Amino acid sequence: MSRPARLILDRAPSPIGELLIVTDEAGLLRAIDFHDYEPRLDRLLKTHYGAPRPDVGAAPATIRSALVAYFAGDFAALNTIPWTTNGTAFQHAVWTALTEIPAGQTITYSELARRAGRPAAIRAAGHANGSNPLSIVAPCHRVIGMDGTLTGYGGGIERKRWLLTHEKAL
């Protein structure tokens, strides 16, 4: 588990609510969430980093501009955001697999488990997906139920629907 010397919290507007962007002193994204889930973000930071509240400051311009570009329709901009975060090896495999789902496409939880290298671990893949600290950047909104239904999303189903519609996956 790598503990950064410092965590920095920035806030940025988006079409679906204010984003909370947590970076480290090296300019790497550590977490991103929505303003109405700030207590969850605080718990995540405490769990992963044992850290007190992050310092208030600006995220690197490259991260902010990539998020603006994504919301403007440049979906590949997310792939330019450098990130690292703590978690288990399997969680990292799941989160990395999420980053490899192209915008405009969706996959099922069973496919996510397969892509993470453990095809029988569907529930574990779902749990790792649900604890993804990199909302939007590791696009967990692109994972749907076997029957095509929109299943749980940490930012709420309406945001998931908006993101998938934005990416023309719906």
mmCIF file of C-alpha atoms in Angstrom:
data_model
loop_
_atom_site.group_PDB
_atom_site.id
_atom_site.type_symbol
_atom_site.label_atom_id
_atom_site.label_comp_id
_atom_site.label_asym_id
_atom_site.label_seq_id
_atom_site.Cartn_x
_atom_site.Cartn_y
_atom_site.Cartn_z
ATOM 1 C CA MET A 1 0.000 0.000 0.000
ATOM 2 C CA SER A 2 1.573 3.255 -1.061
ATOM 3 C CA ARG A 3 0.851 6.246 1.102
ATOM 4 C CA PRO A 4 1.334 9.569 -0.583
ATOM 5 C CA ALA A 5 2.968 12.309 1.437
ATOM 6 C CA ARG A 6 0.038 14.570 0.699
ATOM 7 C CA LEU A 7 -3.464 14.335 -0.750
ATOM 8 C CA ILE A 8 -5.078 17.339 -2.423
ATOM 9 C CA LEU A 9 -8.836 17.832 -2.886
ATOM 10 C CA ASP A 10 -10.150 19.923 -5.756
ATOM 11 C CA ARG A 11 -13.735 20.516 -6.874
ATOM 12 C CA ALA A 12 -14.837 20.852 -10.473
ATOM 13 C CA PRO A 13 -18.212 21.360 -12.126
ATOM 14 C CA SER A 14 -19.696 18.724 -14.409
ATOM 15 C CA PRO A 15 -23.059 18.326 -16.163
ATOM 16 C CA ILE A 16 -24.059 15.705 -13.570
ATOM 17 C CA GLY A 17 -22.873 17.366 -10.385
ATOM 18 C CA GLU A 18 -19.761 18.771 -8.805
ATOM 19 C CA LEU A 19 -16.795 16.399 -8.899
ATOM 20 C CA LEU A 20 -14.442 15.840 -5.973
ATOM 21 C CA ILE A 21 -10.971 15.201 -7.393
ATOM 22 C CA VAL A 22 -8.267 13.817 -5.099
ATOM 23 C CA THR A 23 -4.681 13.857 -6.336
ATOM 24 C CA ASP A 24 -1.326 13.332 -4.671
ATOM 25 C CA GLU A 25 1.819 15.444 -4.555
ATOM 26 C CA ALA A 26 3.055 13.800 -7.781
ATOM 27 C CA GLY A 27 -0.081 14.887 -9.654
ATOM 28 C CA LEU A 28 -1.607 11.405 -9.893
ATOM 29 C CA LEU A 29 -5.339 10.951 -9.534
ATOM 30 C CA ARG A 30 -6.099 8.955 -6.379
ATOM 31 C CA ALA A 31 -9.896 9.203 -6.266
ATOM 32 C CA ILE A 32 -12.839 10.976 -7.856
ATOM 33 C CA ASP A 33 -16.428 11.087 -6.671
ATOM 34 C CA PHE A 34 -19.511 13.279 -6.700
ATOM 35 C CA HIS A 35 -20.122 16.048 -4.166
ATOM 36 C CA ASP A 36 -23.205 14.373 -2.734
ATOM 37 C CA TYR A 37 -21.077 11.354 -1.796
ATOM 38 C CA GLU A 38 -18.360 13.244 0.075
ATOM 39 C CA PRO A 39 -18.720 11.131 3.280
ATOM 40 C CA ARG A 40 -18.091 7.995 1.167
ATOM 41 C CA LEU A 41 -14.978 9.627 -0.291
ATOM 42 C CA ASP A 42 -13.756 10.468 3.220
ATOM 43 C CA ARG A 43 -14.226 6.813 4.291
ATOM 44 C CA LEU A 44 -12.412 5.574 1.192
ATOM 45 C CA LEU A 45 -9.432 7.863 1.818
ATOM 46 C CA LYS A 46 -9.264 6.780 5.455
ATOM 47 C CA THR A 47 -9.475 3.089 4.489
ATOM 48 C CA HIS A 48 -6.886 3.258 1.714
ATOM 49 C CA TYR A 49 -4.513 5.870 3.084
ATOM 50 C CA GLY A 50 -5.292 6.297 6.766
ATOM 51 C CA ALA A 51 -5.141 9.927 5.808
ATOM 52 C CA PRO A 52 -6.769 12.855 7.466
ATOM 53 C CA ARG A 53 -8.861 15.165 5.332
ATOM 54 C CA PRO A 54 -6.962 16.132 2.141
ATOM 55 C CA ASP A 55 -5.565 19.620 1.763
ATOM 56 C CA VAL A 56 -7.642 21.913 -0.420
ATOM 57 C CA GLY A 57 -5.848 22.748 -3.660
ATOM 58 C CA ALA A 58 -5.956 22.551 -7.416
ATOM 59 C CA ALA A 59 -5.750 19.303 -9.338
ATOM 60 C CA PRO A 60 -3.226 19.354 -12.177
ATOM 61 C CA ALA A 61 -4.512 21.230 -15.224
ATOM 62 C CA THR A 62 -4.066 18.088 -17.331
ATOM 63 C CA ILE A 63 -6.572 16.185 -15.179
ATOM 64 C CA ARG A 64 -9.075 19.037 -15.100
ATOM 65 C CA SER A 65 -8.831 19.605 -18.856
ATOM 66 C CA ALA A 66 -9.198 15.865 -19.589
ATOM 67 C CA LEU A 67 -12.426 15.789 -17.557
ATOM 68 C CA VAL A 68 -13.739 18.874 -19.370
ATOM 69 C CA ALA A 69 -12.843 17.232 -22.699
ATOM 70 C CA TYR A 70 -14.643 14.019 -21.702
ATOM 71 C CA PHE A 71 -17.838 15.882 -20.877
ATOM 72 C CA ALA A 72 -17.491 17.767 -24.185
ATOM 73 C CA GLY A 73 -17.491 14.425 -26.046
ATOM 74 C CA ASP A 74 -13.786 13.521 -26.268
ATOM 75 C CA PHE A 75 -14.124 10.178 -24.502
ATOM 76 C CA ALA A 76 -10.505 9.159 -25.112
ATOM 77 C CA ALA A 77 -9.410 12.057 -22.891
ATOM 78 C CA LEU A 78 -10.020 9.853 -19.844
ATOM 79 C CA ASN A 79 -7.176 7.600 -20.980
ATOM 80 C CA THR A 80 -4.722 10.483 -20.587
ATOM 81 C CA ILE A 81 -5.329 10.862 -16.848
ATOM 82 C CA PRO A 82 -2.482 9.347 -14.822
ATOM 83 C CA TRP A 83 -3.792 7.476 -11.791
ATOM 84 C CA THR A 84 -2.814 5.167 -9.014
ATOM 85 C CA THR A 85 -4.790 4.026 -6.034
ATOM 86 C CA ASN A 86 -4.531 1.547 -3.243
ATOM 87 C CA GLY A 87 -6.420 -1.733 -3.236
ATOM 88 C CA THR A 88 -5.863 -5.456 -3.612
ATOM 89 C CA ALA A 89 -4.267 -7.013 -6.682
ATOM 90 C CA PHE A 90 -7.693 -8.259 -7.817
ATOM 91 C CA GLN A 91 -9.270 -4.825 -7.339
ATOM 92 C CA HIS A 92 -6.509 -3.329 -9.463
ATOM 93 C CA ALA A 93 -7.113 -5.973 -12.136
ATOM 94 C CA VAL A 94 -10.820 -5.080 -12.161
ATOM 95 C CA TRP A 95 -10.192 -1.317 -12.211
ATOM 96 C CA THR A 96 -7.672 -1.691 -15.012
ATOM 97 C CA ALA A 97 -10.135 -3.858 -16.960
ATOM 98 C CA LEU A 98 -12.697 -1.069 -16.572
ATOM 99 C CA THR A 99 -10.341 1.402 -18.257
ATOM 100 C CA GLU A 100 -10.156 -0.921 -21.258
ATOM 101 C CA ILE A 101 -13.912 -0.866 -22.003
ATOM 102 C CA PRO A 102 -14.320 1.508 -24.943
ATOM 103 C CA ALA A 103 -16.743 4.402 -24.597
ATOM 104 C CA GLY A 104 -20.056 3.532 -26.174
ATOM 105 C CA GLN A 105 -19.789 -0.107 -25.128
ATOM 106 C CA THR A 106 -20.966 -2.005 -22.076
ATOM 107 C CA ILE A 107 -20.035 -5.351 -20.583
ATOM 108 C CA THR A 108 -21.565 -7.639 -17.956
ATOM 109 C CA TYR A 109 -20.162 -8.465 -14.534
ATOM 110 C CA SER A 110 -19.256 -11.949 -15.744
ATOM 111 C CA GLU A 111 -17.281 -10.428 -18.618
ATOM 112 C CA LEU A 112 -15.582 -8.067 -16.178
ATOM 113 C CA ALA A 113 -14.537 -11.034 -14.009
ATOM 114 C CA ARG A 114 -13.173 -12.786 -17.108
ATOM 115 C CA ARG A 115 -11.212 -9.709 -18.167
ATOM 116 C CA ALA A 116 -9.804 -9.374 -14.651
ATOM 117 C CA GLY A 117 -8.430 -12.914 -14.919
ATOM 118 C CA ARG A 118 -10.877 -14.690 -12.601
ATOM 119 C CA PRO A 119 -13.926 -15.769 -14.646
ATOM 120 C CA ALA A 120 -15.606 -17.543 -11.721
ATOM 121 C CA ALA A 121 -15.285 -14.528 -9.403
ATOM 122 C CA ILE A 122 -18.335 -12.665 -10.684
ATOM 123 C CA ARG A 123 -19.495 -11.452 -7.269
ATOM 124 C CA ALA A 124 -15.973 -10.412 -6.306
ATOM 125 C CA ALA A 125 -15.671 -8.499 -9.578
ATOM 126 C CA GLY A 126 -18.983 -6.807 -8.802
ATOM 127 C CA HIS A 127 -17.761 -5.873 -5.339
ATOM 128 C CA ALA A 128 -14.470 -4.508 -6.712
ATOM 129 C CA ASN A 129 -16.439 -2.595 -9.333
ATOM 130 C CA GLY A 130 -18.609 -1.143 -6.559
ATOM 131 C CA SER A 131 -15.586 -0.003 -4.570
ATOM 132 C CA ASN A 132 -13.930 1.676 -7.528
ATOM 133 C CA PRO A 133 -12.410 4.950 -6.265
ATOM 134 C CA LEU A 134 -11.948 6.312 -9.786
ATOM 135 C CA SER A 135 -15.518 6.927 -10.885
ATOM 136 C CA ILE A 136 -15.776 7.985 -14.555
ATOM 137 C CA VAL A 137 -11.990 7.535 -15.126
ATOM 138 C CA ALA A 138 -12.207 3.781 -14.479
ATOM 139 C CA PRO A 139 -15.674 3.703 -16.060
ATOM 140 C CA CYS A 140 -17.635 1.357 -13.829
ATOM 141 C CA HIS A 141 -20.803 2.841 -15.327
ATOM 142 C CA ARG A 142 -20.085 0.709 -18.424
ATOM 143 C CA VAL A 143 -20.882 -2.518 -16.517
ATOM 144 C CA ILE A 144 -24.500 -3.673 -16.731
ATOM 145 C CA GLY A 145 -26.594 -6.680 -15.726
ATOM 146 C CA MET A 146 -26.751 -9.885 -17.807
ATOM 147 C CA ASP A 147 -30.204 -8.909 -19.039
ATOM 148 C CA GLY A 148 -29.022 -5.453 -20.121
ATOM 149 C CA THR A 149 -30.492 -3.613 -17.146
ATOM 150 C CA LEU A 150 -28.701 -0.732 -15.490
ATOM 151 C CA THR A 151 -27.597 -2.090 -12.147
ATOM 152 C CA GLY A 152 -26.133 -0.209 -9.195
ATOM 153 C CA TYR A 153 -23.812 2.725 -9.668
ATOM 154 C CA GLY A 154 -22.088 4.553 -6.823
ATOM 155 C CA GLY A 155 -23.159 7.916 -8.227
ATOM 156 C CA GLY A 156 -26.769 6.795 -8.682
ATOM 157 C CA ILE A 157 -28.609 5.126 -11.558
ATOM 158 C CA GLU A 158 -29.618 8.464 -13.106
ATOM 159 C CA ARG A 159 -25.958 9.469 -13.422
ATOM 160 C CA LYS A 160 -25.141 6.051 -14.886
ATOM 161 C CA ARG A 161 -27.929 6.487 -17.433
ATOM 162 C CA TRP A 162 -26.664 10.005 -18.266
ATOM 163 C CA LEU A 163 -23.057 8.788 -18.720
ATOM 164 C CA LEU A 164 -24.082 5.881 -20.953
ATOM 165 C CA THR A 165 -26.354 8.133 -23.011
ATOM 166 C CA HIS A 166 -23.536 10.705 -23.260
ATOM 167 C CA GLU A 167 -21.234 7.969 -24.585
ATOM 168 C CA LYS A 168 -23.999 6.756 -26.928
ATOM 169 C CA ALA A 169 -24.092 3.335 -25.303
ATOM 170 C CA LEU A 170 -27.866 3.608 -24.728
#
